[in-house]
Coordinates of C-alpha atoms in Angstrom, one line a residue:
X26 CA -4.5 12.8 -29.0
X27 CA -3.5 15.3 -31.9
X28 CA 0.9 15.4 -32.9
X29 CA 1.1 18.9 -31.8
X30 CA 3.1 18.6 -28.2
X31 CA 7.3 18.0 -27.8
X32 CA 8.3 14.9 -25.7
X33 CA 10.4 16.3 -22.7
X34 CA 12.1 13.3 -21.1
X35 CA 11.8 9.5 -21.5
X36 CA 10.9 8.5 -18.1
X37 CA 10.9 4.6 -18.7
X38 CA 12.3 2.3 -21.9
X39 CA 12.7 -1.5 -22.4
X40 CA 12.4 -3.8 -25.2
X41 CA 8.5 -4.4 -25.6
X42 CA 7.6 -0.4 -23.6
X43 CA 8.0 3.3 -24.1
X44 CA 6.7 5.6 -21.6
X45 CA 7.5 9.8 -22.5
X46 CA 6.7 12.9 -20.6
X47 CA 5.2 15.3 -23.5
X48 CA 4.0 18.9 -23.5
X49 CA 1.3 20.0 -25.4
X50 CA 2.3 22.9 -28.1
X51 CA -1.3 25.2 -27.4
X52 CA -1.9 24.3 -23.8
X53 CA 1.4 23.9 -22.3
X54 CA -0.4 21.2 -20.3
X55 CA 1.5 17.8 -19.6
X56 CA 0.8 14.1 -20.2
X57 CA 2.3 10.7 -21.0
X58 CA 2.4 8.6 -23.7
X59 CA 2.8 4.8 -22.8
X60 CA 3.1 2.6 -25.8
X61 CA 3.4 -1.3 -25.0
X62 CA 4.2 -3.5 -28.4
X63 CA 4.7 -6.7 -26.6
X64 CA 2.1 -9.4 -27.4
X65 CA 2.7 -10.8 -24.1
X66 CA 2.0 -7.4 -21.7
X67 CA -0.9 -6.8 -24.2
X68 CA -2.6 -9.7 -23.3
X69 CA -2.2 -8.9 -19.3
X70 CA -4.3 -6.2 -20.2
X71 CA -8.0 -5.1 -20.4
X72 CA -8.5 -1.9 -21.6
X73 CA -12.3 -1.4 -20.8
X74 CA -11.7 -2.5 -17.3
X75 CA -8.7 0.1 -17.0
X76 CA -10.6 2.8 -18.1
X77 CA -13.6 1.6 -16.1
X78 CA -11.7 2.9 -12.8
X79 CA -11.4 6.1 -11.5
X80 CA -8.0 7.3 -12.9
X81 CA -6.1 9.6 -14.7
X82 CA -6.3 8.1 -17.9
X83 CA -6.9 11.0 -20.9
X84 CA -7.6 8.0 -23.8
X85 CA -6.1 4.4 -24.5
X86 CA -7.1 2.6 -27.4
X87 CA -5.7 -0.8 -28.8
X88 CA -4.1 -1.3 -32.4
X89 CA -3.2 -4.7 -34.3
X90 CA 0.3 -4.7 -32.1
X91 CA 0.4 -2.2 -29.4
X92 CA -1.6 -0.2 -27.1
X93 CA -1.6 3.3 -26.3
X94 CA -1.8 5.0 -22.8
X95 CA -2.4 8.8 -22.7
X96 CA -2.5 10.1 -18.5
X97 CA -1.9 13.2 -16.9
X98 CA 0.3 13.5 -13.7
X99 CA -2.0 12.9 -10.8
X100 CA 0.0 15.3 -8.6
X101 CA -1.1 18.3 -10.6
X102 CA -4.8 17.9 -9.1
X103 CA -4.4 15.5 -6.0
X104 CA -2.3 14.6 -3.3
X105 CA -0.9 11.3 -3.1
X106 CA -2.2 9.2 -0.5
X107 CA 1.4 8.5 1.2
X108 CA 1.5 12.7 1.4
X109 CA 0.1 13.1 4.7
X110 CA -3.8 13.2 3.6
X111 CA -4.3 10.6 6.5
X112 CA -2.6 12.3 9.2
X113 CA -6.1 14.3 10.1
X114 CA -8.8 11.7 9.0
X115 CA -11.5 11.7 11.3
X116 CA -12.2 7.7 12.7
X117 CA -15.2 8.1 10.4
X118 CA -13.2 10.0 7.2
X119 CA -11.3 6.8 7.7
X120 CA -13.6 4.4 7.5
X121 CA -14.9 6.0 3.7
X122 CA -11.8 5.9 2.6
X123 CA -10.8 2.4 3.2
X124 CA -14.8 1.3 1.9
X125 CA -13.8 3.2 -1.5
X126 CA -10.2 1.4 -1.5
X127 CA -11.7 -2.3 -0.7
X128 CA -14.1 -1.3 -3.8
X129 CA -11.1 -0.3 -5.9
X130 CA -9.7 -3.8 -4.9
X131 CA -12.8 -5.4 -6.1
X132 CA -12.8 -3.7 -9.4
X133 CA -9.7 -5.1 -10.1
X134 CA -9.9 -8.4 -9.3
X135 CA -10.7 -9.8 -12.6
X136 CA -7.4 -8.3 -13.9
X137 CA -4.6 -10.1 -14.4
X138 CA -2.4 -10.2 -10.9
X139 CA 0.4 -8.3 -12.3
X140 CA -1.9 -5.6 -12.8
X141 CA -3.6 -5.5 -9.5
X142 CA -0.4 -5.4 -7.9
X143 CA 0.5 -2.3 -10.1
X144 CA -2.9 -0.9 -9.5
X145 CA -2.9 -1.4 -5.4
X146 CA 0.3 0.6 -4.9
X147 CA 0.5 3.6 -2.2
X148 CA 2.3 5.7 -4.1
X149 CA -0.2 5.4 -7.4
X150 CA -3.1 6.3 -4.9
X151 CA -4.5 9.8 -5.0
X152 CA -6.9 11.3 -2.9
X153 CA -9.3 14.8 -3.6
X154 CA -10.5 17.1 -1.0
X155 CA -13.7 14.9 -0.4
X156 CA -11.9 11.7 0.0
X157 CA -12.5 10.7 -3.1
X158 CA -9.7 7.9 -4.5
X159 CA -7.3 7.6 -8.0
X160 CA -5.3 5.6 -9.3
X161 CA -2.6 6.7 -11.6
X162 CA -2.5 4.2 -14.3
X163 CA 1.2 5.3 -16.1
X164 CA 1.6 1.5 -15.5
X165 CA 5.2 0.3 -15.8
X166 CA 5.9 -3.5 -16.7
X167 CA 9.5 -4.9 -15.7
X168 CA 8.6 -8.0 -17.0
X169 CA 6.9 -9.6 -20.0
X170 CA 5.0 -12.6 -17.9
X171 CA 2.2 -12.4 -15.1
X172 CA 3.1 -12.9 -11.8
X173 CA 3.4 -16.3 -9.3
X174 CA 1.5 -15.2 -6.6
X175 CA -1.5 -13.2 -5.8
X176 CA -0.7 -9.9 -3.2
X177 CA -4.1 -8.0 -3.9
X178 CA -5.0 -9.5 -0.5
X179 CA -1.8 -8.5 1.3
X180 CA -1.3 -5.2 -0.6
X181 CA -5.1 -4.1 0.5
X182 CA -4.0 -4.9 4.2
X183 CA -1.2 -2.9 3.8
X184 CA -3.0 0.3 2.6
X185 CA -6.4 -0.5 5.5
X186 CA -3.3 -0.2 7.8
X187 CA -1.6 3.1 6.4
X188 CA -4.9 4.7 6.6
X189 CA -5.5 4.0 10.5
X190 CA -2.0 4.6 11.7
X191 CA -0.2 6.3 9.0
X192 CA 2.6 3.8 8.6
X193 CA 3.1 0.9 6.4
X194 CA 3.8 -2.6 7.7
X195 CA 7.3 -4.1 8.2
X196 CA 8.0 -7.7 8.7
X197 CA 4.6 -8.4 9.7
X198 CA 4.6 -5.8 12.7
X199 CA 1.2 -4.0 13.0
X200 CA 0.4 -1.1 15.0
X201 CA -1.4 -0.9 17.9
X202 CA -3.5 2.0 17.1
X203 CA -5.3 0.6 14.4
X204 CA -9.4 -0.3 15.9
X205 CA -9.4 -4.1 17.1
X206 CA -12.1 -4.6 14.7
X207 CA -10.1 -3.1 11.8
X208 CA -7.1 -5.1 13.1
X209 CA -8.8 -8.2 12.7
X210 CA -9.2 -7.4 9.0
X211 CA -5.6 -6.4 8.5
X212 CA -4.6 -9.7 9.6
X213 CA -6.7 -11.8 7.8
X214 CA -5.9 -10.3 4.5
X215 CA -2.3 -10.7 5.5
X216 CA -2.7 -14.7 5.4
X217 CA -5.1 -14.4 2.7
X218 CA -8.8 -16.0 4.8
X219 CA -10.8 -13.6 2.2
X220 CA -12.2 -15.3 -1.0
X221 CA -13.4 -11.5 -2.6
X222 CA -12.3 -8.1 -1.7
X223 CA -16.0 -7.7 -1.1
X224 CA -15.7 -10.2 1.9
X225 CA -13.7 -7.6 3.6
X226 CA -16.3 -4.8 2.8
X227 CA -18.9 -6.8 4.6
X228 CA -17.2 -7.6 7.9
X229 CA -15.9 -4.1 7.6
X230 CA -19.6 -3.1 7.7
X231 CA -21.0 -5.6 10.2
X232 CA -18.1 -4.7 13.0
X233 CA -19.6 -3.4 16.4
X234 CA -17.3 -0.1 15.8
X235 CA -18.5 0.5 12.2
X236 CA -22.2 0.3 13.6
X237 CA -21.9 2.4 16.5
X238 CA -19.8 5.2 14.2
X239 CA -22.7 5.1 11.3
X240 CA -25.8 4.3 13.3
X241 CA -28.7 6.7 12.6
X242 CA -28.7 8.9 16.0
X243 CA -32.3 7.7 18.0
X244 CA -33.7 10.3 20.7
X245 CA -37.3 8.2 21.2
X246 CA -35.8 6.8 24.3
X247 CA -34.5 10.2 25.6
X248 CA -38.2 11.9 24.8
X249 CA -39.9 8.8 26.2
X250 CA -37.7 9.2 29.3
X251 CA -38.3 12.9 29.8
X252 CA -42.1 12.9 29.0
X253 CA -42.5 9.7 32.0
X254 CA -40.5 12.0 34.5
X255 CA -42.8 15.6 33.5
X256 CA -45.9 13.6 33.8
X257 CA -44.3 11.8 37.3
X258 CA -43.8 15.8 38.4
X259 CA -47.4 16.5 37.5
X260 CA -48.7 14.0 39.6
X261 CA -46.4 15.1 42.8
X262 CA -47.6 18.7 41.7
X263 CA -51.2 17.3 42.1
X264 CA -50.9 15.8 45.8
X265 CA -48.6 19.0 47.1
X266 CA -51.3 21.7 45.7
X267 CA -48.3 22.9 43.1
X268 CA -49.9 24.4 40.2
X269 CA -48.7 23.2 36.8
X270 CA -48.1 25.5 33.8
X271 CA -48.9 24.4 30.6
X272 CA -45.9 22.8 28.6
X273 CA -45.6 25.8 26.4
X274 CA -45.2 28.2 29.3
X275 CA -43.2 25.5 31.4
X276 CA -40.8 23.8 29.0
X277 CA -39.3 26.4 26.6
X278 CA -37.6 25.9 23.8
X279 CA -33.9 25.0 23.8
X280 CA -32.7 29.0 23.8
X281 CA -34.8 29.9 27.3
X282 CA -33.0 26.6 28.8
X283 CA -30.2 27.7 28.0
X284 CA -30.7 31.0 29.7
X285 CA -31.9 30.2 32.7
X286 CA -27.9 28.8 33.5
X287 CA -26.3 31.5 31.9
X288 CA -27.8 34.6 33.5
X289 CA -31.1 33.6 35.1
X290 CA -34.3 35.0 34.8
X291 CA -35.2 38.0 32.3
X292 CA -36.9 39.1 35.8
X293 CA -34.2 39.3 37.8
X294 CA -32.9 42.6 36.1
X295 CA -35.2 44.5 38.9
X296 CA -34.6 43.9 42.3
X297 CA -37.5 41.9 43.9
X298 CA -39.1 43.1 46.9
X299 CA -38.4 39.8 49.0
X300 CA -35.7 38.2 47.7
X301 CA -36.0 35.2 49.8
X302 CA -38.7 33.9 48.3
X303 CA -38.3 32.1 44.1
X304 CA -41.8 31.7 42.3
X305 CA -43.4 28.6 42.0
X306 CA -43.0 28.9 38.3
X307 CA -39.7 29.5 38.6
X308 CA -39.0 26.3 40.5
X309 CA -41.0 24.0 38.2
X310 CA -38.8 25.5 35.5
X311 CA -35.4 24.6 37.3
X312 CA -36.8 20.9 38.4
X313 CA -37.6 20.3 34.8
X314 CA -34.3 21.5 33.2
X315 CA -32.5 19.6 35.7
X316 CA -33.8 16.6 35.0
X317 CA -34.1 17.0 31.4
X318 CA -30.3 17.2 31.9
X319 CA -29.4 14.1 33.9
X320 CA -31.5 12.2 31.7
X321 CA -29.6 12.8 28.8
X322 CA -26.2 12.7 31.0
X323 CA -27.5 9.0 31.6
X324 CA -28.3 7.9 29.0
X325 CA -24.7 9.4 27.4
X326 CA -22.8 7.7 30.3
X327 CA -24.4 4.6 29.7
X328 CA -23.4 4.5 25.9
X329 CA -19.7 4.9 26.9
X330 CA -20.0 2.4 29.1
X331 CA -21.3 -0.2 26.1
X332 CA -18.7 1.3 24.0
X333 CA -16.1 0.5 26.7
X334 CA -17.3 -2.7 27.3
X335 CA -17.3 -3.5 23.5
X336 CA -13.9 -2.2 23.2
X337 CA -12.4 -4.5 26.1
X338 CA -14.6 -7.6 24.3
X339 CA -13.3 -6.6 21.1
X340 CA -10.0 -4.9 21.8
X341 CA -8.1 -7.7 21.7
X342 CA -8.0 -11.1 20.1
X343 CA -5.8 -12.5 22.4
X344 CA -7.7 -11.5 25.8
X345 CA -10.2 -13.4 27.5
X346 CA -14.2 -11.9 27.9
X347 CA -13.8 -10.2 31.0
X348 CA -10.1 -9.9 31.7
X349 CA -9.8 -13.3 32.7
X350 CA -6.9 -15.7 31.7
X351 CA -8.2 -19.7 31.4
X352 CA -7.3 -20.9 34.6
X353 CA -7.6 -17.8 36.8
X354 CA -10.1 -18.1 39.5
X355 CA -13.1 -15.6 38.7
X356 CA -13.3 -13.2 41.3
X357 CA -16.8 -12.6 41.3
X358 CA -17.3 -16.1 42.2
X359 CA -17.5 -17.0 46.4
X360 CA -14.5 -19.6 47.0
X361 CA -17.0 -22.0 48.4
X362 CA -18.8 -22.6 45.4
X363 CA -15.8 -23.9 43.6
X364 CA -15.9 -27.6 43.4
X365 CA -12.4 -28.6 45.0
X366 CA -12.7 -32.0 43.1
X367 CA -11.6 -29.8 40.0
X368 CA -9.1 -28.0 41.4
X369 CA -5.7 -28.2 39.4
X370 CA -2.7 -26.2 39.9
X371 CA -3.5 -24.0 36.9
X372 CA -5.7 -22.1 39.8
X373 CA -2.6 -20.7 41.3
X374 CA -1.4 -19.3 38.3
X375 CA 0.4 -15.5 38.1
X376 CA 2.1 -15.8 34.9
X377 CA 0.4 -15.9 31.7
X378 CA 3.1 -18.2 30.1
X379 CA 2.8 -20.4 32.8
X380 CA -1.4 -21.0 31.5
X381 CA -0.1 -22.7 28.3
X382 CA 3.4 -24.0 29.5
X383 CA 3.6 -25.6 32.9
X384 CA 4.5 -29.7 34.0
X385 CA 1.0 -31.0 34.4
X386 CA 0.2 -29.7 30.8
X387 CA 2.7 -31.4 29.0
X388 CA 2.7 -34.7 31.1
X389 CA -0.7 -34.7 29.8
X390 CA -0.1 -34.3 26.2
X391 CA 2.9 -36.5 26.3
X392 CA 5.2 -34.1 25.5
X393 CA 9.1 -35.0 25.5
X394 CA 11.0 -33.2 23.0
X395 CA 12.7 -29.8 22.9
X396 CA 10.9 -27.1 25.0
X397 CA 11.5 -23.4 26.3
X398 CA 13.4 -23.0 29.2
X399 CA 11.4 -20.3 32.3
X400 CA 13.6 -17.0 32.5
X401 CA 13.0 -14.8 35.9
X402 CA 16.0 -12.6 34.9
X403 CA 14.4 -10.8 31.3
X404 CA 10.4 -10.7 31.2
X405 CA 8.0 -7.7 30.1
X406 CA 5.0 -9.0 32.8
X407 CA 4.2 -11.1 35.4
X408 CA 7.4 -12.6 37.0
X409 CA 9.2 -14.7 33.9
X410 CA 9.7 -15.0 30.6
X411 CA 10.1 -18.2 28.5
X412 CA 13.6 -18.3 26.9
X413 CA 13.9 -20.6 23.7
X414 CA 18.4 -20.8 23.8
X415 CA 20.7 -22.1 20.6
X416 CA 23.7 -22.7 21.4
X417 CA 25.3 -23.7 18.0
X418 CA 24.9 -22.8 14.6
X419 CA 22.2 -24.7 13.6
X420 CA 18.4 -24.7 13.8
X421 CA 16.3 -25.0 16.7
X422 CA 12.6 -25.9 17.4
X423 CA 11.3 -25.6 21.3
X424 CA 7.8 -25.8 22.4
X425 CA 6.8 -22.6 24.0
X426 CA 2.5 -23.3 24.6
X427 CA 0.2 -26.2 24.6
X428 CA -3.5 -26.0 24.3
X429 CA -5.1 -29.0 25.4
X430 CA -8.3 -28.7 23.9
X431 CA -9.5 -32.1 26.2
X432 CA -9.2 -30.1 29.0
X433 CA -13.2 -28.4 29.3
X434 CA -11.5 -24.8 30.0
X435 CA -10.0 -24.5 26.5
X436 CA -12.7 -26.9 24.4
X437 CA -14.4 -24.2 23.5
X438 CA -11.4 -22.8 21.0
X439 CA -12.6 -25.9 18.9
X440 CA -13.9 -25.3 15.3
X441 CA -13.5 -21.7 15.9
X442 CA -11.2 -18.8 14.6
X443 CA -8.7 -18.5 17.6
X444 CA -5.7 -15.6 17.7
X445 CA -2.8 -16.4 19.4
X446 CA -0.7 -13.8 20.6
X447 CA 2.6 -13.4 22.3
X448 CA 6.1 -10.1 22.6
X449 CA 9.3 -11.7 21.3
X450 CA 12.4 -10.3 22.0
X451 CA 16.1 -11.6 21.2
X452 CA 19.7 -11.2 22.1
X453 CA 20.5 -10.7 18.4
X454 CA 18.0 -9.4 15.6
X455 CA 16.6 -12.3 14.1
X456 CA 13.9 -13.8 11.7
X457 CA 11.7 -16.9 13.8
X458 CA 9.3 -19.1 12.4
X459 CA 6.1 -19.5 14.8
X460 CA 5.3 -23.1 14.1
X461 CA 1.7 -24.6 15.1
X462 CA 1.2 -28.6 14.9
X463 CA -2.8 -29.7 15.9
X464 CA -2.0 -33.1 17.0
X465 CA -5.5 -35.9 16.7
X466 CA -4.9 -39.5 18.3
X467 CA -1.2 -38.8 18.8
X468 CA -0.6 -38.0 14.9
X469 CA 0.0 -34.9 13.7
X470 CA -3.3 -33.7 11.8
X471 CA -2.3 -30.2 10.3
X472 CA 0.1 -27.5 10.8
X473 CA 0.6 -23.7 10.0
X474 CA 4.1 -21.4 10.6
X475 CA 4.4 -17.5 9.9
X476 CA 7.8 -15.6 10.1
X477 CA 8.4 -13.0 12.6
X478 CA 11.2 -10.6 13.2
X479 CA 12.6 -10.1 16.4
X480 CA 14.6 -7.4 17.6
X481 CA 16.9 -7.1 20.7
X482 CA 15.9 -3.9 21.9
X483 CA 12.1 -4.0 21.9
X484 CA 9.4 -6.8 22.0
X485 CA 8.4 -7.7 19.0
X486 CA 4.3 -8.5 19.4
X487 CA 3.1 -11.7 17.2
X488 CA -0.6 -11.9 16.4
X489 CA -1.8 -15.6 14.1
X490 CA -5.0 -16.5 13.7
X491 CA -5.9 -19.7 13.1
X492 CA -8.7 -22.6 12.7
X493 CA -8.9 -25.9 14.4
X494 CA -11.5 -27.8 13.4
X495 CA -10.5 -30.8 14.9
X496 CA -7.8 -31.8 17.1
X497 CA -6.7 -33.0 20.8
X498 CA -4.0 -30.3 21.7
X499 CA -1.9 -27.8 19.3
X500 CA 1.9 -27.3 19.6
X501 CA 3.2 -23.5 19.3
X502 CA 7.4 -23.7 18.4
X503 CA 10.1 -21.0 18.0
X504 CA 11.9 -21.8 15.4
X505 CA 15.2 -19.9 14.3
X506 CA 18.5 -20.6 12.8
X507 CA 21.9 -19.4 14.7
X508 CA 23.6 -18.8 17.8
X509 CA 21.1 -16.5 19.8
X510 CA 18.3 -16.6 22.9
X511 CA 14.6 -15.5 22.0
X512 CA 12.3 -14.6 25.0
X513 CA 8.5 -15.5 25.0
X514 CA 6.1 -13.3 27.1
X515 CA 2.7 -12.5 27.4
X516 CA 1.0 -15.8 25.9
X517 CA -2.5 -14.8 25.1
X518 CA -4.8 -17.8 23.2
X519 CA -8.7 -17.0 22.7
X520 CA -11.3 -16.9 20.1
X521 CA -11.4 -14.0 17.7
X522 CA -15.2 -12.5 18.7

């Protein structure tokens, strides 16, 4: 950079940093100077990798004891990711974006974590009119030392979910607009089950959604379709004495198709002399184009109908294949064919708290210590609620579900990635631990919590995914400090697909 510009404002100062706002003398154009002269932020960072990324970095360079920063505001050129640029994506606009932000994640993960963390920031994200991503890299360091804990993984989820619902996540509450595939993502960078960023690009890629928004449009099947039904017309043609005309005469081109709906034939402009009667060509056009069009109308309403079907599969984590809830009787299935040696009381089940909490459950794991009390006065569906009550000051665990994975309904959740879902509401706002113990020969073999808040005018949803690998039944608690009464509804346990 040459000495002729005027520094305009020091915009941040401490004892080992000095960022300035300057103004160039010729130009008029703006910039910042960052100069860091402690040894300790010098060593958090690597130049070539900074300047590797797409940013708006003018020059840095390295002396014996400091480094210089020149950028120019990124708000000049670009609009900042957090200023509405998401509010019209496209599901497919949004998809790009977050493939170029899980690369940007990737990029950095070499770097120090300090500097990811400062790098994966919503407001230091911009975006260009072709959806292109940078980063402003003014960096700012508060401290002198690298940080305890990695957030590249929690930060990334944060910004996959601003992008699909335009909102950032508060207290672990995620919309329920986001794509259940995308969801899935979201919440497994939030309890950190990635290893690379570039994990996350490749499930991203590989989700049913992602295939069925990027998948090369095929029309062999819709040719092959309307070639068997012209040559099936031929053949009827043949046995009734109805002559034929050659495809180029018979099956115009998309324009005369088009015609022949909007204002009929070209002929028709002079009045025939019997008007009762249509020519044969004229009716071989019209049975053609009509099924030409139903074809295709099939063929589209059968591709919703996979996408809907994928959508109820996938939707939701917490719902079983089908609709079903373990223990509902399938009502496709005759009641005769049901074995009535198998028959248990979960087959008269209504409530889907009652699936994972009822007598004959925990009789069978042995369960005796505190548990959720059923509520018929405050539930959000079926006819009750589960209320978890403290009455005093002090802390309170209750069992709310059991999955007893002896029982051959639920085996299946073994050694898989299950989600378990559930709406939380309170009678004050409060913070809950969700506690799960996987219990193996009446020991406890491993256990997992994660922090909800719960409000007292809404339901809060939870969502936790989680691995079993080996177990005999898992224990879900509420666990919360303080006089209060937390509600449990809409218990939802099944394999993430």
């Amino acid at each position: 950079m040459n000495n002729n510009y005027k520094i305009i404002r020091t915009i941040f100062e401490n004892v080992f940093q000095r960022v300035v706002e300057c103004k160039e003398d010729e130009s008029g154009d703006v910039f910042y100077s960052n100069i860091i002269t402690s040894r300790k932020v010098i060593n958090l960072i690597d130049l070539p990798e900074l300047k590797s990324l797409p940013s708006n970095i003018l020059e840095a360079y390295n002396t014996d004891d400091r480094i210089y920063i020149y950028t120019y505001p990124l708000n000049s050129k670009y609009k900042g990711l957090k200023d509405g640029t998401t509010a019209n994506l496209t599901l497919k606009q949004q998809f790009n974006l977050s493939e170029k932000i899980i690369m940007l994640a990737q990029s950095t993960f070499n770097m120090t974590d300090v500097v990811q963390q400062k790098i994966l920031d919503l407001d230091r994200i911009f975006v260009d009119d072709d959806h292109n991503i940078y980063v402003d890299l003014n960096l700012v360091f508060e401290q002198e030392y690298d940080i305890a804990d990695n957030e590249t993984f929690k930060r990334l989820g944060n910004i996959l979910h601003y992008i699909f619902s335009g909102t950032e996540i508060v207290d672990y509450n995620i919309s329920d607009s986001i794509p259940p595939d995308v969801l899935k993502i979201i919440v497994r960078c939030l309890t950190k089950e990635y290893v690379f960023p570039k994990d996350i690009f490749d499930e991203l890629k590989q989700s049913p959604i992602y295939g069925m928004i990027f998948a090369p449009v095929n029309v062999t099947d819709i040719n092959r379709a309307a070639i068997k039904e012209k040559e099936a017309i031929e053949k009827v043609a043949e046995t009734e004495d109805i002559p034929v005309e050659p495809e180029s005469d018979c099956v115009q081109d998309d324009d005369s198709v088009l015609n022949l709906y909007l204002s009929g034939d070209e002929k028709q402009d002079t009045p025939y002399k019997n008007k009762s009667k249509f020519s044969k060509n004229d009716i071989m056009r019209f049975i053609i184009s009509m099924l030409i069009v139903i074809i295709v109308l099939l063929i589209g309403n059968k591709i919703i109908k996979m996408f809907n079907s994928e959508e109820t599969i996938k939707g939701n984590p917490n719902e079983q294949t089908g609709n079903e809830k373990p223990g509902e009787k399938d009502p496709a299935k005759p009641e005769d064919s049901e074995d009535p040696e198998n028959e248990t009381p979960s087959s008269d089940i209504t409530d889907s708290t009652e699936v994972y909490f009822n007598d004959k459950l925990l009789e069978n794991t042995g369960y005796s210590g505190s548990k959720a009390e059923i509520d018929s006065n405050i539930y959000l569906e079926g006819k009750n609620s589960l209320l978890v009550k403290n009455e005093g000051d002090g802390k309170v665990k209750s069992l709310f579900a059991v999955v007893d994975f002896n029982d051959e309904k639920f085996s299946y959740l073994l050694k898989q990635q299950i989600g378990i879902g559930a709406k939380l509401k309170s009678e004050k706002d409060v913070e809950v631990s969700v506690v799960l113990e996987a219990y193996k020969n009446g020991a406890l073999a491993s256990n997992f919590h994660t922090k909800l808040k719960v409000y007292d005018d809404m339901w809060s949803p939870l969502t936790v995914p989680i691995n079993v690998s080996n177990a005999d039944y898992l224990n879900i608690y509420v666990e919360y400090e303080g006089q209060n009464k937390v509600w449990i509804d809409s218990v939802y346990i099944d394999v993430i697909k």
